mmCIF file of C-alpha atoms and ligand atoms in Angstrom:
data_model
loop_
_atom_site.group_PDB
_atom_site.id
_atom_site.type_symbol
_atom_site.label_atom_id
_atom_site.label_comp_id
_atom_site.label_asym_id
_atom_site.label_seq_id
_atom_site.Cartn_x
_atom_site.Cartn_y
_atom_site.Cartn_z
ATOM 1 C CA UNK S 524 24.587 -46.942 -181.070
ATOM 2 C CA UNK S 525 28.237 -45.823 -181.940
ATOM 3 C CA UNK S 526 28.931 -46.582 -185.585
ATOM 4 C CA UNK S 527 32.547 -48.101 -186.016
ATOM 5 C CA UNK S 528 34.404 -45.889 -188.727
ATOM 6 C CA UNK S 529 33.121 -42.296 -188.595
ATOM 7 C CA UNK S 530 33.686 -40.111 -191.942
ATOM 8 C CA UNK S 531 37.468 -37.690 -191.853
ATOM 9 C CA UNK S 532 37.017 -34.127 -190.676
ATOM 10 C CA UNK S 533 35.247 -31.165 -192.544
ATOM 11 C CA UNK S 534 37.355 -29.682 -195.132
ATOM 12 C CA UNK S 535 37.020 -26.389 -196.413
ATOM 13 C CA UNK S 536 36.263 -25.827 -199.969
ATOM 14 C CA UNK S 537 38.938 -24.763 -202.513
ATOM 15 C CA UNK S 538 38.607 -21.880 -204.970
ATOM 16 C CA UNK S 539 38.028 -24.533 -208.080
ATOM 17 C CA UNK S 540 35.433 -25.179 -210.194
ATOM 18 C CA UNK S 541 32.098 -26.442 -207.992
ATOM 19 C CA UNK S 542 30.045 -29.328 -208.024
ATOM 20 C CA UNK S 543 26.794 -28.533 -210.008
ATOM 21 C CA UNK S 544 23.307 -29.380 -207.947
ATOM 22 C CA UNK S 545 19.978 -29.300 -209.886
ATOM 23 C CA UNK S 546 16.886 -30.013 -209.005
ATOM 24 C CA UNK S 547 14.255 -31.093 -211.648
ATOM 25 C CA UNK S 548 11.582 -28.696 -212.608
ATOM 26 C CA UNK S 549 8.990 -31.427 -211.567
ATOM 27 C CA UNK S 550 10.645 -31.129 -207.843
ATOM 28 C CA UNK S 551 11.018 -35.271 -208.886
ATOM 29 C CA UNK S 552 14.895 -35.450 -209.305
ATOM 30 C CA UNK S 553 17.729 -33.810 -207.978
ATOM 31 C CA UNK S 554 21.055 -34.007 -210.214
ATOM 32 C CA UNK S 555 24.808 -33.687 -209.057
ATOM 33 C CA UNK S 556 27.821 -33.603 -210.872
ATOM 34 C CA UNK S 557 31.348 -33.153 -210.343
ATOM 35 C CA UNK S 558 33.794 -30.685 -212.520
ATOM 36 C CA UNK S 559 35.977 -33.877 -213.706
ATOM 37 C CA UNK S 560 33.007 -35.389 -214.851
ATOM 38 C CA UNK S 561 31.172 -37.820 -212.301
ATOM 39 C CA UNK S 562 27.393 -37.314 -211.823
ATOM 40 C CA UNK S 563 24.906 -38.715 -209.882
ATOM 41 C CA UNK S 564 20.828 -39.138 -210.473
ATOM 42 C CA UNK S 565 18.650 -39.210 -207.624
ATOM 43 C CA UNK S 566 14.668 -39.387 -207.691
ATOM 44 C CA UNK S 567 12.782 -38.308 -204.752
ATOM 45 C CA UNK S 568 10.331 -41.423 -205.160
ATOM 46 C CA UNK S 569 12.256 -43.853 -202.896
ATOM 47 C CA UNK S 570 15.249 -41.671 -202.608
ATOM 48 C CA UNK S 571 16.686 -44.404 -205.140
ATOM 49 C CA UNK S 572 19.925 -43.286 -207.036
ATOM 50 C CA UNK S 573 18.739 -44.519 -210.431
ATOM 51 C CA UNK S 574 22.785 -43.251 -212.266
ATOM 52 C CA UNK S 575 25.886 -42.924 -211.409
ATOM 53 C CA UNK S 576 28.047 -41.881 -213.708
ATOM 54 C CA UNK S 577 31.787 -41.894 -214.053
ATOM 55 C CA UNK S 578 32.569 -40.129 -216.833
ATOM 56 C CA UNK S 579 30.970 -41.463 -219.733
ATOM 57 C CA UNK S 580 30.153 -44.633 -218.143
ATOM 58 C CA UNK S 581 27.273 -45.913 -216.182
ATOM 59 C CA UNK S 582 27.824 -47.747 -212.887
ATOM 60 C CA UNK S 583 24.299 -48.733 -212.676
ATOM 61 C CA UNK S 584 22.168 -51.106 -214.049
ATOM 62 C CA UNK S 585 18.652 -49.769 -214.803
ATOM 63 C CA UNK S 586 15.562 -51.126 -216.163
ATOM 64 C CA UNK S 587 14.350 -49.820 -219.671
ATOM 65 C CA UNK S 588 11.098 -50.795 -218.310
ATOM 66 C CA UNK S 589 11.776 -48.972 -214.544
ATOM 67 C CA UNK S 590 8.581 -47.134 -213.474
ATOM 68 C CA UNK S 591 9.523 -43.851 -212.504
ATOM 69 C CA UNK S 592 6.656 -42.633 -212.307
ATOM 70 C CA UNK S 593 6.360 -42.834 -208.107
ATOM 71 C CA UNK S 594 3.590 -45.871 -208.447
ATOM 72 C CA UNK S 595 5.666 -48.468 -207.551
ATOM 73 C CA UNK S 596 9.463 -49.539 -206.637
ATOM 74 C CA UNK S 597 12.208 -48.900 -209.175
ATOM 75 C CA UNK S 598 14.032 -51.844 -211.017
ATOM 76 C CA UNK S 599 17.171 -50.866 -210.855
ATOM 77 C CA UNK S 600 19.262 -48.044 -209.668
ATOM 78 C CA UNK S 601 20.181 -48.475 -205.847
ATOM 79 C CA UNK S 602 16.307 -49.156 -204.618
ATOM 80 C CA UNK S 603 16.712 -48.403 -200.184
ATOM 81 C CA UNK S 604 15.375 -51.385 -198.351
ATOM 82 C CA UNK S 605 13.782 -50.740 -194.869
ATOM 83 C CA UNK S 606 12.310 -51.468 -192.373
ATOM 84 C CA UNK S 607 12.123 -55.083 -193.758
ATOM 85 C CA UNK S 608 13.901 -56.667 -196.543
ATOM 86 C CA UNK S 609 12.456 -59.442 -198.442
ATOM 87 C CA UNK S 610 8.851 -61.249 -197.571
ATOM 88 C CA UNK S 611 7.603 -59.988 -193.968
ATOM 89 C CA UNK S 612 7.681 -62.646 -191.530
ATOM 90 C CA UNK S 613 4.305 -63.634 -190.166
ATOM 91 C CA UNK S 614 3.538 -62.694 -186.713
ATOM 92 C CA UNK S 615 6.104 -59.887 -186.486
ATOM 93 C CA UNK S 616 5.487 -56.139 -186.115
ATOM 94 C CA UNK S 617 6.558 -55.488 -190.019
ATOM 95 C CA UNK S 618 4.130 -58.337 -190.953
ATOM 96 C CA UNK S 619 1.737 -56.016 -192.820
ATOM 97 C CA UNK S 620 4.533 -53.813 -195.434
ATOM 98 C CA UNK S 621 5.151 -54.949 -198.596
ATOM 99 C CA UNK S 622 8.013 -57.105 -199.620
ATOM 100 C CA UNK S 623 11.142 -54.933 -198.835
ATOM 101 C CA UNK S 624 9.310 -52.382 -196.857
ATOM 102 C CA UNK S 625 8.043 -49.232 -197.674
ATOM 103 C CA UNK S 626 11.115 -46.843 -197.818
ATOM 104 C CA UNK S 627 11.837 -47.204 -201.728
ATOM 105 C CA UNK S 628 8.030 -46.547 -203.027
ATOM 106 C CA UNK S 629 7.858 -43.303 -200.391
ATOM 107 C CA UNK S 630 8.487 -39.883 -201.111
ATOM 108 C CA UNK S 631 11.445 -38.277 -199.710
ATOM 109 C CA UNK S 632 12.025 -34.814 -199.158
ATOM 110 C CA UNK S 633 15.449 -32.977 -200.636
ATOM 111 C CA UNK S 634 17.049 -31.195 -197.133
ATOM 112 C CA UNK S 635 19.773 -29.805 -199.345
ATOM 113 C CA UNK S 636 23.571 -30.538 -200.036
ATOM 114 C CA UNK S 637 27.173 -29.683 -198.897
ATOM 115 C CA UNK S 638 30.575 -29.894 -200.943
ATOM 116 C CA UNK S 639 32.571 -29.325 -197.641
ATOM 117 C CA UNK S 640 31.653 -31.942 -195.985
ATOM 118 C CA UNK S 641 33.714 -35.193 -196.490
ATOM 119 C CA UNK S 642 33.374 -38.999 -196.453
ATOM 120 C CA UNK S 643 35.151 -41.614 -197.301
ATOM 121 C CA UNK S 644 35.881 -40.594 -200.632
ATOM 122 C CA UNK S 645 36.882 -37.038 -200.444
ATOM 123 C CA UNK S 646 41.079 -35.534 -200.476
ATOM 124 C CA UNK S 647 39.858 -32.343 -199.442
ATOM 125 C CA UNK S 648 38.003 -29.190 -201.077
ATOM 126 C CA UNK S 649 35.401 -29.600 -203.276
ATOM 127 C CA UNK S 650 36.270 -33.115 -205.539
ATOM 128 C CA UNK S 651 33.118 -34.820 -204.016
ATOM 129 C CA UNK S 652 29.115 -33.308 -203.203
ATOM 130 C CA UNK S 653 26.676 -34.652 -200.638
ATOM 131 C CA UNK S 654 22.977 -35.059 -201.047
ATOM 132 C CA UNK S 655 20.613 -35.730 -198.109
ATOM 133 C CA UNK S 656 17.505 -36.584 -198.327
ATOM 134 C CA UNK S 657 14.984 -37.251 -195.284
ATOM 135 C CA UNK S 658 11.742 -39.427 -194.682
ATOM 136 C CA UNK S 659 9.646 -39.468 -191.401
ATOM 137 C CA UNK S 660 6.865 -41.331 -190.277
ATOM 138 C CA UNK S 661 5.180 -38.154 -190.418
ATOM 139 C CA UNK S 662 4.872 -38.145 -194.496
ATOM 140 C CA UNK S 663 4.618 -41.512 -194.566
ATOM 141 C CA UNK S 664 1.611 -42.741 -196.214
ATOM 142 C CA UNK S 665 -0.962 -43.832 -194.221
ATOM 143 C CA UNK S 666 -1.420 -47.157 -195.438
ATOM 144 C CA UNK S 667 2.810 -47.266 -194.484
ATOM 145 C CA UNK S 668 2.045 -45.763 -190.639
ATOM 146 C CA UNK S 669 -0.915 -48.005 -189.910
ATOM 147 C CA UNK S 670 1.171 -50.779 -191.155
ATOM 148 C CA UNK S 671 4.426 -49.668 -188.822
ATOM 149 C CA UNK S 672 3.194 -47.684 -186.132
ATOM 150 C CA UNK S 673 6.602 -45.821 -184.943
ATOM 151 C CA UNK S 674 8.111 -42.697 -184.965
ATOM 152 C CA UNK S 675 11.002 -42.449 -186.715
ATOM 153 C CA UNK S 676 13.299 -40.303 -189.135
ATOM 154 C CA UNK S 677 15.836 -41.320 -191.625
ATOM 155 C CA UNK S 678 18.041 -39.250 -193.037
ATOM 156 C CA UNK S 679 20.328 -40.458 -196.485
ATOM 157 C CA UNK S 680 23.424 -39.211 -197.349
ATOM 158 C CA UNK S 681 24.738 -39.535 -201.140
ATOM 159 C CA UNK S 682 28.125 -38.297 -201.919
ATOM 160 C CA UNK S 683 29.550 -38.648 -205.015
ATOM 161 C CA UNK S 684 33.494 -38.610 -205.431
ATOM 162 C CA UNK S 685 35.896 -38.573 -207.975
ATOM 163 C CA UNK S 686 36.429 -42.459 -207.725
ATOM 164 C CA UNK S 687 33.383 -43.722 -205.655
ATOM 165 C CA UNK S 688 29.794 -43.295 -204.425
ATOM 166 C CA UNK S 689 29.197 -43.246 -200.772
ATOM 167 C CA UNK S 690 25.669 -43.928 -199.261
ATOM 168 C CA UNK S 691 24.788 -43.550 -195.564
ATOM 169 C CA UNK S 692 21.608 -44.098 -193.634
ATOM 170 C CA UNK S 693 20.931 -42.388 -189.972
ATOM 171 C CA UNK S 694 17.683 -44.211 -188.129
ATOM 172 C CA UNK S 695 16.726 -42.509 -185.509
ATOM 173 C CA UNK S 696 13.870 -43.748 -183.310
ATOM 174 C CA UNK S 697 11.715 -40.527 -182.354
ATOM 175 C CA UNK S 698 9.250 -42.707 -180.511
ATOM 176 C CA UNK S 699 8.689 -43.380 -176.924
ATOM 177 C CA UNK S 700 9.259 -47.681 -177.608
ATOM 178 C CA UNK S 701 12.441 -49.367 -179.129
ATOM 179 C CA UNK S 702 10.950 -51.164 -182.526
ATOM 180 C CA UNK S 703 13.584 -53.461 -184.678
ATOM 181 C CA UNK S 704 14.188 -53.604 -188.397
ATOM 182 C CA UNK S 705 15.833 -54.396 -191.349
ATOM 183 C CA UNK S 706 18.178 -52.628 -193.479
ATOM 184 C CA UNK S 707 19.704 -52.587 -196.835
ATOM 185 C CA UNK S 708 20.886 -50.851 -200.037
ATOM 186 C CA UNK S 709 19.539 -52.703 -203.119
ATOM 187 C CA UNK S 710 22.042 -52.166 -205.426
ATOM 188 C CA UNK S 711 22.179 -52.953 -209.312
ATOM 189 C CA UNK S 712 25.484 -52.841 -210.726
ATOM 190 C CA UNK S 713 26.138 -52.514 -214.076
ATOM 191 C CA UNK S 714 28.181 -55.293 -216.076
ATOM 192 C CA UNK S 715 29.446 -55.658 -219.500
ATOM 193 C CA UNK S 716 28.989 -59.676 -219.559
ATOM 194 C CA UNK S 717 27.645 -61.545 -216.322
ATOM 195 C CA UNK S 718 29.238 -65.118 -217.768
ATOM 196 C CA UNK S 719 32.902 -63.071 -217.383
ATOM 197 C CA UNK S 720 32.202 -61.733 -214.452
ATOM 198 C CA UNK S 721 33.155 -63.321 -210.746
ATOM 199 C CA UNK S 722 32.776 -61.752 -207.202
ATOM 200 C CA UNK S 723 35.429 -61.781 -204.131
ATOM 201 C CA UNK S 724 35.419 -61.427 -200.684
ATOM 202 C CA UNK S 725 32.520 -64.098 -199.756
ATOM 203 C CA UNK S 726 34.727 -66.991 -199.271
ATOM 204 C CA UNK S 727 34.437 -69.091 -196.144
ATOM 205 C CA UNK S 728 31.399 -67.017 -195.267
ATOM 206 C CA UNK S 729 27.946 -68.642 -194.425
ATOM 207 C CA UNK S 730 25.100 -67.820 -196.604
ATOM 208 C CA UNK S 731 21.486 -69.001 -197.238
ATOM 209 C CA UNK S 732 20.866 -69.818 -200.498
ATOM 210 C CA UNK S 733 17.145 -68.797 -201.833
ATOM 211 C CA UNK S 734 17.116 -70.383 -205.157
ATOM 212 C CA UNK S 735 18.095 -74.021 -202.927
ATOM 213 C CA UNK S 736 14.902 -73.410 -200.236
ATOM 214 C CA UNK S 737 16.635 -70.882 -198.115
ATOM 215 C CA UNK S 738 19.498 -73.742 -196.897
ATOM 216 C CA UNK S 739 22.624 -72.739 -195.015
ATOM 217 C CA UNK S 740 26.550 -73.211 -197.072
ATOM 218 C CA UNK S 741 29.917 -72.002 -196.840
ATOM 219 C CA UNK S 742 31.231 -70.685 -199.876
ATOM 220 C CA UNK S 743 33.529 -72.138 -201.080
ATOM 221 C CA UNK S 744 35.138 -70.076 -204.334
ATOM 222 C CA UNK S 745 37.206 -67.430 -203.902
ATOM 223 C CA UNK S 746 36.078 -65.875 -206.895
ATOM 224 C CA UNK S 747 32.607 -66.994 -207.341
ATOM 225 C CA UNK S 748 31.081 -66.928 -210.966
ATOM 226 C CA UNK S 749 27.597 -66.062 -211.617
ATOM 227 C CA UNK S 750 26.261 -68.897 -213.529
ATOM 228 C CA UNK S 751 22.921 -69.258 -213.245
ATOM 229 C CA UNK S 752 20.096 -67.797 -210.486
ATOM 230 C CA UNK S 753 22.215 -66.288 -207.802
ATOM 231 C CA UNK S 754 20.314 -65.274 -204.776
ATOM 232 C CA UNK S 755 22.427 -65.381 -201.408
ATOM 233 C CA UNK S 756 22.082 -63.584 -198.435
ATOM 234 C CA UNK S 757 26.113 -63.982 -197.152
ATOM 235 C CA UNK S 758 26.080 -63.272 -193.501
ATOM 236 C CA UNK S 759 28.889 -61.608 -190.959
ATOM 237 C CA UNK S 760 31.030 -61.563 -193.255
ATOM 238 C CA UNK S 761 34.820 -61.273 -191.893
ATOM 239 C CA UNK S 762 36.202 -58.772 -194.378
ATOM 240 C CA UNK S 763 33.914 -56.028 -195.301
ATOM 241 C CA UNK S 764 34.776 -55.200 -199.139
ATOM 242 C CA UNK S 765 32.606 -57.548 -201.631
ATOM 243 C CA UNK S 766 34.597 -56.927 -205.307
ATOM 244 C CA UNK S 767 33.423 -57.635 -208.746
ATOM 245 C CA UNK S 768 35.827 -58.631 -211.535
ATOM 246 C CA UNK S 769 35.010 -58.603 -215.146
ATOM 247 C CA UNK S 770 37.015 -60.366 -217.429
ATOM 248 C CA UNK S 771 39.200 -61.074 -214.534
ATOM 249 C CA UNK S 772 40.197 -57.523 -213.634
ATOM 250 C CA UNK S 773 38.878 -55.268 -210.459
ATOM 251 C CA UNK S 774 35.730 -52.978 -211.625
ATOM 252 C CA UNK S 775 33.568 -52.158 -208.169
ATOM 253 C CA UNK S 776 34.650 -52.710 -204.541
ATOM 254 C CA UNK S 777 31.377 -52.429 -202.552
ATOM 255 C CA UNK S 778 32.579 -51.798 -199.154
ATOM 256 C CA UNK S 779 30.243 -52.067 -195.450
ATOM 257 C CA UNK S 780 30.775 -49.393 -193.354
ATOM 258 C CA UNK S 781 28.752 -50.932 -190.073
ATOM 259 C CA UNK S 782 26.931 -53.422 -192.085
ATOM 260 C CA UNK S 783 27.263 -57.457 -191.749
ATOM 261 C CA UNK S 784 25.564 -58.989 -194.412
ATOM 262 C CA UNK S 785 25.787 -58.635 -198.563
ATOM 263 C CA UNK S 786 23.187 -60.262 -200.583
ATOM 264 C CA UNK S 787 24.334 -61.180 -204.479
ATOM 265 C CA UNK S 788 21.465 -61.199 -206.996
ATOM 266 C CA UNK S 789 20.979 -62.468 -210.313
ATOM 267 C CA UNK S 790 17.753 -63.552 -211.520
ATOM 268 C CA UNK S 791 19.343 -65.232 -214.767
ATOM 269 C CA UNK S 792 16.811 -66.016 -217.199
ATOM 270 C CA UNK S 793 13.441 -67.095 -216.168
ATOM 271 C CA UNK S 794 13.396 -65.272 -213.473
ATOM 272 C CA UNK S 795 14.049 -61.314 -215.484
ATOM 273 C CA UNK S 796 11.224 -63.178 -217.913
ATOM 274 C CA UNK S 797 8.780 -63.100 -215.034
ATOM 275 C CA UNK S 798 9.138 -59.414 -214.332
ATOM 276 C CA UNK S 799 6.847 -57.054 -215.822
ATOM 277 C CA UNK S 800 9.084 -54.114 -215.687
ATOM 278 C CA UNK S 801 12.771 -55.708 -216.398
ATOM 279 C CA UNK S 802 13.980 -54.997 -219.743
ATOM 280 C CA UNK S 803 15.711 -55.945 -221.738
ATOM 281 C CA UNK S 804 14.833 -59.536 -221.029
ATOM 282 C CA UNK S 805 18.150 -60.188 -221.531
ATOM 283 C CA UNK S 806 19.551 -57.641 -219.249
ATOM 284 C CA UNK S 807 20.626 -60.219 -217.023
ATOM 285 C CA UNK S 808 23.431 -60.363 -218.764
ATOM 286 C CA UNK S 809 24.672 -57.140 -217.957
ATOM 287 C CA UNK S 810 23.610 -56.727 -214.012
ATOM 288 C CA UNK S 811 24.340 -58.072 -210.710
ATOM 289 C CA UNK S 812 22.981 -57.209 -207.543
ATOM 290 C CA UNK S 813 25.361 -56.464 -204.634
ATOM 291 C CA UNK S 814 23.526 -55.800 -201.948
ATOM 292 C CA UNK S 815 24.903 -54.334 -198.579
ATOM 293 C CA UNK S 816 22.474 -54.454 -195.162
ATOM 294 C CA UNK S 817 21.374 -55.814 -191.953
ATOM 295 C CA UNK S 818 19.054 -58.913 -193.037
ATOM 296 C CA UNK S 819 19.574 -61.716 -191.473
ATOM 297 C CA UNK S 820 18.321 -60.471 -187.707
ATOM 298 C CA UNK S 821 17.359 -57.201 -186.953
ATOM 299 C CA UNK S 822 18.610 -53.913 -185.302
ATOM 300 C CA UNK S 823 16.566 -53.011 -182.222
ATOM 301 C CA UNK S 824 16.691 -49.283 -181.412
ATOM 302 C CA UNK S 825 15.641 -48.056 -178.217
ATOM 303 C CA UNK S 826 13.856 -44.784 -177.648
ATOM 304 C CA UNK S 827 15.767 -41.985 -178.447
ATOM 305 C CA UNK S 828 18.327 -43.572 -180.599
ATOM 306 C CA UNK S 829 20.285 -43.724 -183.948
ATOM 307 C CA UNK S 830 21.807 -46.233 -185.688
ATOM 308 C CA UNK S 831 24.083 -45.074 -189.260
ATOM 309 C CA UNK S 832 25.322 -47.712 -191.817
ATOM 310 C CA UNK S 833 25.689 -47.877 -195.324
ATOM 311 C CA UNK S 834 28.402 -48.077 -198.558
ATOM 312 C CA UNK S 835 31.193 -47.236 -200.631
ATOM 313 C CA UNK S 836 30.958 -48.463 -204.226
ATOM 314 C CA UNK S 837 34.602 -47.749 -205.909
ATOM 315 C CA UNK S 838 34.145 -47.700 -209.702
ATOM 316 C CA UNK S 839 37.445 -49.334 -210.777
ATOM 317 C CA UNK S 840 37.495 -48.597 -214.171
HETATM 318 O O1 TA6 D 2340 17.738 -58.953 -202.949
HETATM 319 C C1 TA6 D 2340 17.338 -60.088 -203.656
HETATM 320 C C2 TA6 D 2340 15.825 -60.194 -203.615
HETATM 321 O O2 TA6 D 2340 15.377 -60.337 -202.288
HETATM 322 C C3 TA6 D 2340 15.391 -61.355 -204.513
HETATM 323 O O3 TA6 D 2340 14.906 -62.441 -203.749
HETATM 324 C C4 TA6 D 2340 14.318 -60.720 -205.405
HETATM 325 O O4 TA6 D 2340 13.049 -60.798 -204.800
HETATM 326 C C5 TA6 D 2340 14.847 -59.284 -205.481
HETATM 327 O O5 TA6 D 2340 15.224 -58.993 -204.151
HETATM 328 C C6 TA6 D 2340 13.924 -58.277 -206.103
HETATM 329 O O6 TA6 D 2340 12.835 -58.017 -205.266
HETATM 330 P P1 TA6 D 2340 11.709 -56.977 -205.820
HETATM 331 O O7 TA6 D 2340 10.714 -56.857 -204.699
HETATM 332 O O8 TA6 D 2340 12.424 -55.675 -206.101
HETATM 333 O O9 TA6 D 2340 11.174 -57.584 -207.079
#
């Protein structure tokens, strides 16, 4: 399944300063960072970024109350979403996982890292690092594997840049039958004020609306303002860069690369109240979800073969 915008060519590294990789001494984290300052938090429990950093300033919204501990899924951070996002539907082959799938409460293994390489977000040399990181259904758990039966292997790229993150997902189905599923990258962005705040790119798209009993609407705003609960799954959308504004200016450009859909995500008040692990309780003020994937069908993959999506998030600032 040919994926529509490939990354540029391999560039050779410079003789400047590298990009620093650590891994933590618990094996739970690995750490990158760039020599002009950008860094990049990843913990092996759901391969979920939990910061990225440019500069001084956080991208990412996290939790003070995030479990981190690998017993359940992180609030915050950019939590991976697969083989099913949301509620399973009854009767379907994913019916058994756990809301959102299992990918973000497994462990994933560290395969290692590569300045050379280049995405999206890289002029050449060494001004951006890539992570991968690799789950199978053979260390899945075995709760996960009697749940979803196939063989598969994903592998997840993470390259930071000077002005962006970039996160890719290869599926590949190892099996001997095609299975479907669901994809997408959970992320929390960090805000300074959500009630200054509005979001572009969604207008004239379709979405379903979960706070209004999953109804269908076009939107309508071309700069949509986060008001109250926002939950929206926007579908096919025609232009594939979702942008936040604060205060009226440009701060993150989430961009699809082979992706349809973008979900937007606020649980506003009652909602963060409800959640065990999401503090502050008013940290609703200073999040929003923007959520890249395949949700509203799903991908079938034959036998044999891969299917690559995923993001770039430009920090604006
Ligand atoms: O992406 C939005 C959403 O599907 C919301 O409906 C809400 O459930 C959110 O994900 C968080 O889900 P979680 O399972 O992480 O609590």
């Amino acid at each position: 399944m040919e994926r529509s915008k490939k990354p540029s060519a391999i560039n050779a590294p410079s003789g400047g300063p590298q990009p620093q990789v650590d891994i933590s001494s618990d094996n739970s984290r690995v750490t990158a960072s760039l020599p002009t300052g950008e860094s990049v938090d990843v913990l092996l429990h759901g391969a979920t970024i939990i910061s990225w950093k440019s500069g001084k300033q956080e991208n990412l919204w996290l939790s003070e109350k995030a479990v981190l501990d690998g017993s359940k899924a992180v609030r915050g951070g950019i939590p991976v979403v697969f083989p099913v996002f949301g509620p399973p539907p009854p009767n379907h082959a994913t019916s058994k996982l756990p809301q959102h799938g299992f990918a973000r409460t497994s462990r994933w293994e560290y395969l290692g890292k590569s300045t050379s390489e280049s995405g999206a977000l890289s002029q050449g040399g060494d001004d951006c690092v890539k992570l991968d990181f690799g789950l199978s259904s053979s260390n899945l758990s075995a709760d996960a594997k009697k749940a979803w039966p196939y063989d598969f292997g994903l592998i997840y790229s993470v390259t930071l840049g000077r002005d962006g993150l970039q996160t890719v997902m290869t599926v590949r189905n190892e099996g001997k039958e095609p299975f479907e599923f669901q994809f997408l990258l959970h992320t929390y962005l960090a805000v300074k004020d959500i009630s200054k705040v509005t979001v572009t790119g969604l207008m004239g798209a379709i979405y379903t609306d979960k706070v209004l009993n999953a109804t269908n609407h076009t939107e309508t705003h071309a700069a949509l303002p986060i008001t109250a609960e926002t939950d929206r799954v926007y579908a096919s959308l025609a232009q594939d860069t979702t942008s936040v504004l604060q205060d009226g200016k440009p701060r993150f450009d989430v961009v699809r690369d082979n992706l349809d859909d973008t979900v937007v995500w606020n649980p506003w008040r009652e909602k963060a109240a409800a959640m065990s692990d999401f503090a502050p309780k008013d940290g609703w003020r200073n999040m929003l979800c923007v959520e890249v994937g395949s949700v509203s069908g799903w991908q079938k993959l034959e036998a044999g073969d891969t299917f690559e999506a995923g993001q770039v998030i430009r920090s604006l600032l």
